[in-house]
mmCIF file of C-alpha atoms and ligand atoms in Angstrom:
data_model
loop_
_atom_site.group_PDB
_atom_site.id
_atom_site.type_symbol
_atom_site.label_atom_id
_atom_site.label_comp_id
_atom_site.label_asym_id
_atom_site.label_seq_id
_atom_site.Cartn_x
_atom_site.Cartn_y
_atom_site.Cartn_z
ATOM 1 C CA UNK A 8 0.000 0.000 0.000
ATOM 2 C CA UNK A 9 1.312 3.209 -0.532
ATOM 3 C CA UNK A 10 -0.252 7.117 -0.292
ATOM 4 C CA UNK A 11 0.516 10.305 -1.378
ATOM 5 C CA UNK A 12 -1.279 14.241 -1.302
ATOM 6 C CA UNK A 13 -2.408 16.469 -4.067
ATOM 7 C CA UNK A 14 -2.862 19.297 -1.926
ATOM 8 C CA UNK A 15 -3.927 19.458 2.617
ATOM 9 C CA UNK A 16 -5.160 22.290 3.782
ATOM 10 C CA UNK A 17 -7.905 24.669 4.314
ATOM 11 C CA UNK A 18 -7.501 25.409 0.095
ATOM 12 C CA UNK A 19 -8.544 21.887 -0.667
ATOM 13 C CA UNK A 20 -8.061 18.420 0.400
ATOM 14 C CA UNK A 21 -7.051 15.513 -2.100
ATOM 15 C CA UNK A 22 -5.248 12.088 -0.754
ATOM 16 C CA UNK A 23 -4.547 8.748 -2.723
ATOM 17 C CA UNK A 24 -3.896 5.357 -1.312
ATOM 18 C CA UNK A 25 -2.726 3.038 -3.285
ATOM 19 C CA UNK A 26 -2.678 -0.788 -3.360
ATOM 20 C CA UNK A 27 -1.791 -2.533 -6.793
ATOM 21 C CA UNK A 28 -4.896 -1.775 -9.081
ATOM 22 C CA UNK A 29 -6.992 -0.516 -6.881
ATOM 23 C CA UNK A 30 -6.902 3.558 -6.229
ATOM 24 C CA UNK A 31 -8.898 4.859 -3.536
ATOM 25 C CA UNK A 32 -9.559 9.364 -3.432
ATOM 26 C CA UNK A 33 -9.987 10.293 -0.211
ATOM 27 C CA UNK A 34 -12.217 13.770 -0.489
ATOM 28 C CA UNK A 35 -11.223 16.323 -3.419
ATOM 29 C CA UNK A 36 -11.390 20.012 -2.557
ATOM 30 C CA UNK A 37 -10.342 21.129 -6.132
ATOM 31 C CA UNK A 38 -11.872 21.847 -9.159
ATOM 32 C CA UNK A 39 -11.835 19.428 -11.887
ATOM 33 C CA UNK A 40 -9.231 21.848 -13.809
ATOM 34 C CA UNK A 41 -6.986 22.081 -10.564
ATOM 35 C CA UNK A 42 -7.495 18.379 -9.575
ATOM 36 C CA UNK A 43 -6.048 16.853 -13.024
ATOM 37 C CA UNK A 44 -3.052 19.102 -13.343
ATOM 38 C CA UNK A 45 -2.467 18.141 -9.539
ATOM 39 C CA UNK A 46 -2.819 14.323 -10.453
ATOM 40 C CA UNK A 47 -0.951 14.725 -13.638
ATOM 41 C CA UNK A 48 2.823 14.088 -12.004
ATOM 42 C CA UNK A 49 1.340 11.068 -10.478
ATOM 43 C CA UNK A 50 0.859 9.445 -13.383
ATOM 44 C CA UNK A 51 -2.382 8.738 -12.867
ATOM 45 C CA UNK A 52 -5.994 8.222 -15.269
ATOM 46 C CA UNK A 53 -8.404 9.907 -13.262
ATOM 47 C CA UNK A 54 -10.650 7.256 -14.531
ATOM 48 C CA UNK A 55 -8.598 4.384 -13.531
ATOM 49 C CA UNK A 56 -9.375 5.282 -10.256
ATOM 50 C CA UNK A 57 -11.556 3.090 -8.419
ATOM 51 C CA UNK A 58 -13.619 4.738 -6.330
ATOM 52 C CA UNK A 59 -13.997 8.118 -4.054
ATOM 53 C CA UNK A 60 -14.101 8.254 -0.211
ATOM 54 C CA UNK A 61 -15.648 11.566 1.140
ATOM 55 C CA UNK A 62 -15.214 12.333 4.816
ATOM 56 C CA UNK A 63 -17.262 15.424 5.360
ATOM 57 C CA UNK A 64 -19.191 18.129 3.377
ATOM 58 C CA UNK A 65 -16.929 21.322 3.731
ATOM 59 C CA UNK A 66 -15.913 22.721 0.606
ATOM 60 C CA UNK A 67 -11.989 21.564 1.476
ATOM 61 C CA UNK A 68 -12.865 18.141 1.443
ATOM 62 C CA UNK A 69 -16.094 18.086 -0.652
ATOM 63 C CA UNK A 70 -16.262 21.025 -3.440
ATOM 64 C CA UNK A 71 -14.790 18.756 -6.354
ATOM 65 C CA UNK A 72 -16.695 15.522 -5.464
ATOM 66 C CA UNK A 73 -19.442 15.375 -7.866
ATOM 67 C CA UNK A 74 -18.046 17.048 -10.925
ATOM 68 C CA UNK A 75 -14.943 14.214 -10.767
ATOM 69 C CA UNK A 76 -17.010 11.320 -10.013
ATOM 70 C CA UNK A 77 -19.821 12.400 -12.630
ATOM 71 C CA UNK A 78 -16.952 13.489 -15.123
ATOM 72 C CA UNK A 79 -15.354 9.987 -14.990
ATOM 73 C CA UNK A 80 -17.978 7.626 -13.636
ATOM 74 C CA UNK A 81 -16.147 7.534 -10.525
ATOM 75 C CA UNK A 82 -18.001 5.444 -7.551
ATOM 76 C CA UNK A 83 -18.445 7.325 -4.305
ATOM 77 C CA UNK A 84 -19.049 6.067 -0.888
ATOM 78 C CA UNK A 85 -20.185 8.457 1.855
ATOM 79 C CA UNK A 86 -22.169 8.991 5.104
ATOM 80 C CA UNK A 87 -25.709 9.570 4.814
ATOM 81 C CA UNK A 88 -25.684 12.783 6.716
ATOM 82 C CA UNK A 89 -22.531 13.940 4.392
ATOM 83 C CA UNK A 90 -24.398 13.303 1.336
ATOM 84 C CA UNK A 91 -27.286 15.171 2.278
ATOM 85 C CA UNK A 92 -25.114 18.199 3.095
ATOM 86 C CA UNK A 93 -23.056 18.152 0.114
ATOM 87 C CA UNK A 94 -24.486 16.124 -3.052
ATOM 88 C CA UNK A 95 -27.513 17.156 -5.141
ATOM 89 C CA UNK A 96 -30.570 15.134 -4.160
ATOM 90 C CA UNK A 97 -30.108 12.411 -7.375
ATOM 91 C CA UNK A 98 -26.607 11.510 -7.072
ATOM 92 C CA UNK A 99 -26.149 7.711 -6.213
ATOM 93 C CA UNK A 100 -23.481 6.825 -3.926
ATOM 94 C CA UNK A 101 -22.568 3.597 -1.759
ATOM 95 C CA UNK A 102 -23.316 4.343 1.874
ATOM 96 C CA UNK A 103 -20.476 4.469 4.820
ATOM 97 C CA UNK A 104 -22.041 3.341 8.652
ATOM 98 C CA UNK A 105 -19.270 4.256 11.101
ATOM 99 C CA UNK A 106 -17.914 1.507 12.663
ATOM 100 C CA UNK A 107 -18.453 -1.278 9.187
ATOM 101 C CA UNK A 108 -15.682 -1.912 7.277
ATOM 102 C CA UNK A 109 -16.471 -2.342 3.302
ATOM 103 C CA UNK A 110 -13.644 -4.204 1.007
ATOM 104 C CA UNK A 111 -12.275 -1.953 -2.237
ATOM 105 C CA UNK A 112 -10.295 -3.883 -3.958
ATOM 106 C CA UNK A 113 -7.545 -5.925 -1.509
ATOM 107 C CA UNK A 114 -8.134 -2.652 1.059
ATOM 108 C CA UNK A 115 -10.198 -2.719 3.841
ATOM 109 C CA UNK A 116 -12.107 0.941 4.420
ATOM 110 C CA UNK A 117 -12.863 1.168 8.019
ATOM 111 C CA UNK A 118 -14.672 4.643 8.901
ATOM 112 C CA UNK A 119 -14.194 6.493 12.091
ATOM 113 C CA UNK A 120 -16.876 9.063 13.659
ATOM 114 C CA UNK A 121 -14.838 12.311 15.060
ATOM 115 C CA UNK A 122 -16.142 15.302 16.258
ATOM 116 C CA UNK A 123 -16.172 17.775 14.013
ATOM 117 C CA UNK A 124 -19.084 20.574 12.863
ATOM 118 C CA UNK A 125 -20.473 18.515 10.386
ATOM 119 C CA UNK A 126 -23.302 16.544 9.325
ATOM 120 C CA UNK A 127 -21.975 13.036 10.098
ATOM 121 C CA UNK A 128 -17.716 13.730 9.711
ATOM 122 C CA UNK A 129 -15.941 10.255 9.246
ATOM 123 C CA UNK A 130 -12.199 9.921 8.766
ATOM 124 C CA UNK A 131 -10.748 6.731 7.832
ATOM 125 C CA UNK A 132 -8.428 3.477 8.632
ATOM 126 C CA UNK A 133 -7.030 1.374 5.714
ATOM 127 C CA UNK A 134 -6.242 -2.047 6.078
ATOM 128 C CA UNK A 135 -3.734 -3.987 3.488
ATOM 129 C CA UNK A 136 -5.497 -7.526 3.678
ATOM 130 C CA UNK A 137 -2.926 -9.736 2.156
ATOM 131 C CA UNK A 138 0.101 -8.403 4.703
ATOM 132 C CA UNK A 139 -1.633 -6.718 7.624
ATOM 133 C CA UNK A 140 -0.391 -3.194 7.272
ATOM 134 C CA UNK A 141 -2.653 -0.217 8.554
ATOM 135 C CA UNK A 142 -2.942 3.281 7.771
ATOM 136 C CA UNK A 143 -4.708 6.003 9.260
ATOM 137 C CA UNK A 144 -6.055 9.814 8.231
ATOM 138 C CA UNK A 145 -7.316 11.900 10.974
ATOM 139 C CA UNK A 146 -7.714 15.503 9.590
ATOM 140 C CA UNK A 147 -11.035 17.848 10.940
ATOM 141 C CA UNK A 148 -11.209 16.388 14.309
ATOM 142 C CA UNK A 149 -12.440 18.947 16.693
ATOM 143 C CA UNK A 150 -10.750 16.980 19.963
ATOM 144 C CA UNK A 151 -9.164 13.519 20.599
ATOM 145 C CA UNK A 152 -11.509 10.985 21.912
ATOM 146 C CA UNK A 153 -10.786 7.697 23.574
ATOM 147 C CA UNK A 154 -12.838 5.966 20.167
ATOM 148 C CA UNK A 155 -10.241 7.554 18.494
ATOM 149 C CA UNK A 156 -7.220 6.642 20.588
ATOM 150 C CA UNK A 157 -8.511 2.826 20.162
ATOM 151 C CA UNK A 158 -9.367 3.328 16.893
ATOM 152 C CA UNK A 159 -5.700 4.544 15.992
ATOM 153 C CA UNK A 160 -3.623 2.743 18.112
ATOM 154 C CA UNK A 161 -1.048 0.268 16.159
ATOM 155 C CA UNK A 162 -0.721 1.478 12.936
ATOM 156 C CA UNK A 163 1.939 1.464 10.292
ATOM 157 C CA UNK A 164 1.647 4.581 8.661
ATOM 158 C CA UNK A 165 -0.398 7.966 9.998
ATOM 159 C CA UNK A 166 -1.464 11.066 8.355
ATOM 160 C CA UNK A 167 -2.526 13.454 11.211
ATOM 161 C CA UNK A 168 -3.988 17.148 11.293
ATOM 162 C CA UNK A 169 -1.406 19.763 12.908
ATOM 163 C CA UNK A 170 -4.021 22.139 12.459
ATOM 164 C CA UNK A 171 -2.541 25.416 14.337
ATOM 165 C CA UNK A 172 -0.567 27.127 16.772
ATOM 166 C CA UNK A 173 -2.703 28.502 19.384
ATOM 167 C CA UNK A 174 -0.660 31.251 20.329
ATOM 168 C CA UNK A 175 -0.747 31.976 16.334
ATOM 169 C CA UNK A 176 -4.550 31.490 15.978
ATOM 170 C CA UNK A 177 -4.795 33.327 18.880
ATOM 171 C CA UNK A 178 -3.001 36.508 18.126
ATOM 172 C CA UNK A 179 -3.977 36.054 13.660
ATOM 173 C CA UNK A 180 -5.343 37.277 11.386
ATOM 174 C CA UNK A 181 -9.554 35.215 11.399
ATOM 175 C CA UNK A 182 -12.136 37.193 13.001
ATOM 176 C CA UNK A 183 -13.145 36.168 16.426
ATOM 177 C CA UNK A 184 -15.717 34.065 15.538
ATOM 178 C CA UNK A 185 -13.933 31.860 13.116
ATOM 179 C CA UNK A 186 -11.090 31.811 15.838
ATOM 180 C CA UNK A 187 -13.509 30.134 18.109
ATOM 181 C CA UNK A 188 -14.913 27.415 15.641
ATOM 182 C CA UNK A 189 -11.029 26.570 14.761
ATOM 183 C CA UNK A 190 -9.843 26.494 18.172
ATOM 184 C CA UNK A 191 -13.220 24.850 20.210
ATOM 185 C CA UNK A 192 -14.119 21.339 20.719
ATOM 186 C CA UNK A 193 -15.674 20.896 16.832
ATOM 187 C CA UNK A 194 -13.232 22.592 15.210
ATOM 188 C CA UNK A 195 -9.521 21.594 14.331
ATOM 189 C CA UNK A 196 -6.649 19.438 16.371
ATOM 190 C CA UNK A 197 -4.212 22.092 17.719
ATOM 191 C CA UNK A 198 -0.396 20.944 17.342
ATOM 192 C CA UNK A 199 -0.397 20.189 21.368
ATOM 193 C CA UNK A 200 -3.640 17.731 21.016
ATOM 194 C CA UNK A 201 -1.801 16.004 18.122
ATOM 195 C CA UNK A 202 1.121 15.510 20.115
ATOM 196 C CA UNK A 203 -0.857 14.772 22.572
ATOM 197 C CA UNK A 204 -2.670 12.006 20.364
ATOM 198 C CA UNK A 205 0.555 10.790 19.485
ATOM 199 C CA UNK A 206 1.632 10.423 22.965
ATOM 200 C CA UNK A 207 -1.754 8.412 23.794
ATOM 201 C CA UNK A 208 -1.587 5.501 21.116
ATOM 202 C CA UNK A 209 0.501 2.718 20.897
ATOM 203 C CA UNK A 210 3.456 4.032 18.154
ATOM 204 C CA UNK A 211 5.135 0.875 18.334
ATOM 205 C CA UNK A 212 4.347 -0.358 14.838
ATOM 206 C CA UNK A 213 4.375 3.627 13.637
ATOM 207 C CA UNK A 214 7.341 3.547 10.210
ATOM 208 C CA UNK A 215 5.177 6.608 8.547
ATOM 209 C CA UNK A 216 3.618 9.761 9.469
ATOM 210 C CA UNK A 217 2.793 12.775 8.058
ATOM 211 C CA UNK A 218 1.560 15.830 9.333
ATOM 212 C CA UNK A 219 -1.179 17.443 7.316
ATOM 213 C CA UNK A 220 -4.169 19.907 7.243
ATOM 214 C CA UNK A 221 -1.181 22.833 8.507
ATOM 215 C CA UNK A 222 -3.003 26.098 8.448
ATOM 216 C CA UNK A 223 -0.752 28.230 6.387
ATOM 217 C CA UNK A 224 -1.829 31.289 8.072
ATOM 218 C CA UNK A 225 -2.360 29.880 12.243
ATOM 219 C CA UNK A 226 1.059 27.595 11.812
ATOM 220 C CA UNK A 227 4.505 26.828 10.566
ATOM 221 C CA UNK A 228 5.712 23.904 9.369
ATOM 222 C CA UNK A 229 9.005 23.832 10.874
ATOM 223 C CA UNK A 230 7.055 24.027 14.302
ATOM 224 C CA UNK A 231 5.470 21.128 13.734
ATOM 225 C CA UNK A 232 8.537 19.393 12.624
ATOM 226 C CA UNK A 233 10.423 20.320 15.772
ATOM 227 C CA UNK A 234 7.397 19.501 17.889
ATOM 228 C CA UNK A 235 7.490 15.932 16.599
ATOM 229 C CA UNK A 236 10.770 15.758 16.721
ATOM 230 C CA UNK A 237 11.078 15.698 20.613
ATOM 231 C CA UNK A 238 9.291 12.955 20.423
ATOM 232 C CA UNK A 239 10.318 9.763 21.267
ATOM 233 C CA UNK A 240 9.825 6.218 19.248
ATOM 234 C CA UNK A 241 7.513 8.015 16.368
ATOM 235 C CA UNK A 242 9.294 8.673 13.125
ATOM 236 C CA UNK A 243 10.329 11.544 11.524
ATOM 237 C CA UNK A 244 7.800 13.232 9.400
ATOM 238 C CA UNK A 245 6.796 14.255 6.428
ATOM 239 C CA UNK A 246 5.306 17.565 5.842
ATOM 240 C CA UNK A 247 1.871 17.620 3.381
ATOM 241 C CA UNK A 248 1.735 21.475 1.987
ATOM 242 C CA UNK A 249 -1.236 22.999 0.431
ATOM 243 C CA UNK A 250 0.448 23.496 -2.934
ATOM 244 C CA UNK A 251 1.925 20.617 -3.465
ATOM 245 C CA UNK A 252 0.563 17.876 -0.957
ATOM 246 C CA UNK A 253 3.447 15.116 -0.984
ATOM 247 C CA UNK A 254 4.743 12.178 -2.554
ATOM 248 C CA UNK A 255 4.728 8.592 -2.698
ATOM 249 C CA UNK A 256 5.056 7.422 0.430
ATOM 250 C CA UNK A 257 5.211 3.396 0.480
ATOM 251 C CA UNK A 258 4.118 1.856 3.851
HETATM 252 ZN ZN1 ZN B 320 -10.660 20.564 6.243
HETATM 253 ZN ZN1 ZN B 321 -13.902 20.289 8.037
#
């Protein structure tokens, strides 16, 4: 299995995992212009891939779902509540129930309830059948839970929100209000409650992770990168940018 990012951030979302023919699309913020000049270095038929996971309906994760998957008959599985906030009425999709795995291909798709302010926000746990390896992505979470502590604990690879700096988000540039939804229990994962998160599962397994979602105006990646550093027994990361996502990463 392997993943890589088109893009993480607040400007759009795009993330592929990757496991011999099958190619799973977890959310796409971008337009359909944006999104294939962003999956052209990949190499990559946006119709050869297999099918679409969408996590949540803001417009970071959701605002290039239905042109892509319409454009190139593209299968998308969703949470009720998520497709009611962010498809038209008629489009078909396969439905996600948090907690049930469904088999794509030789990956296992196991989504995750978090708190976060939408409809029914899912983020997701991929599981390599024929040689065990897991993978996580935990972006939007508003606050760590002990679900999610369970639900993350001994995997291979992780891609986890560093959202913001609260001392940054604090003293920034978003009005008040926005400052509140970031930085309260629905909002985003601080750097201190990812570390934090990292602290709380079992790492032991952890070869991978990458720090993503990095609010380019409320944090700085090399921040982040110290942060983890300090840490001990998790790897060294990789940083996912909102211009460029990242590469390749095999797990
Ligand atoms: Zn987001
Ligand atoms: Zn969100």
């Amino acid at each position: 299995m392997r993943i890589a990012s088109l893009g993480s951030g607040s400007r759009g979302n795009a993330t592929l995992v990757q496991h011999e023919e099958t190619t799973l699309l977890i959310d796409n913020g971008f337009s359909l212009k944006q999104f294939t000049r962003r999956l052209d270095r990949f190499e990559i038929d946006p119709a050869s891939i297999g099918a679409v996971l969408l996590t949540h309906e803001h417009g970071d994760h959701s605002g290039g779902i239905e042109r892509l998957c319409n454009n190139h008959e593209i299968p998308l599985w969703t949470a009720v509540g998520t497709a009611r906030a962010a498809l038209a009425p008629e489009f078909k999709y396969h439905r996600l129930v948090a907690g049930q795995s469904v088999t794509i291909g030789g990956i296992e798709v196991l989504p995750v309830t978090v708190p976060h302010d939408a409809s029914e926000p899912l983020q997701f746990i991929f599981h390599q059948l024929d040689n065990g390896k897991r993978l996580g992505i935990l972006t939007d979470t508003g606050h760590v839970t002990r679900h999610i502590i369970e639900a993350f604990s001994c995997l291979d690879a992780l891609l986890l929100e560093f959202n913001y700096d609260p001392e940054m988000l604090e003293t920034g540039p978003y009005p008040e209000l926005l400052k509140q939804r970031v930085g309260g229990n629905l909002g985003h994962l601080s750097n201190l409650q990812s570390i934090d998160l990292l602290r709380q599962i079992d790492t032991a397994r952890l070869s991978c992770l990458v720090a993503a979602h990095i609010s380019e105006k409320n944090n700085r990646p090399v921040i982040v990168d110290q942060l983890i550093r300090e840490l001990d027994g998790v790897p060294t990361p990789v940083l996912a940018s909102q211009n460029e996502g990242f590469d390749w990463i095999s797990i």
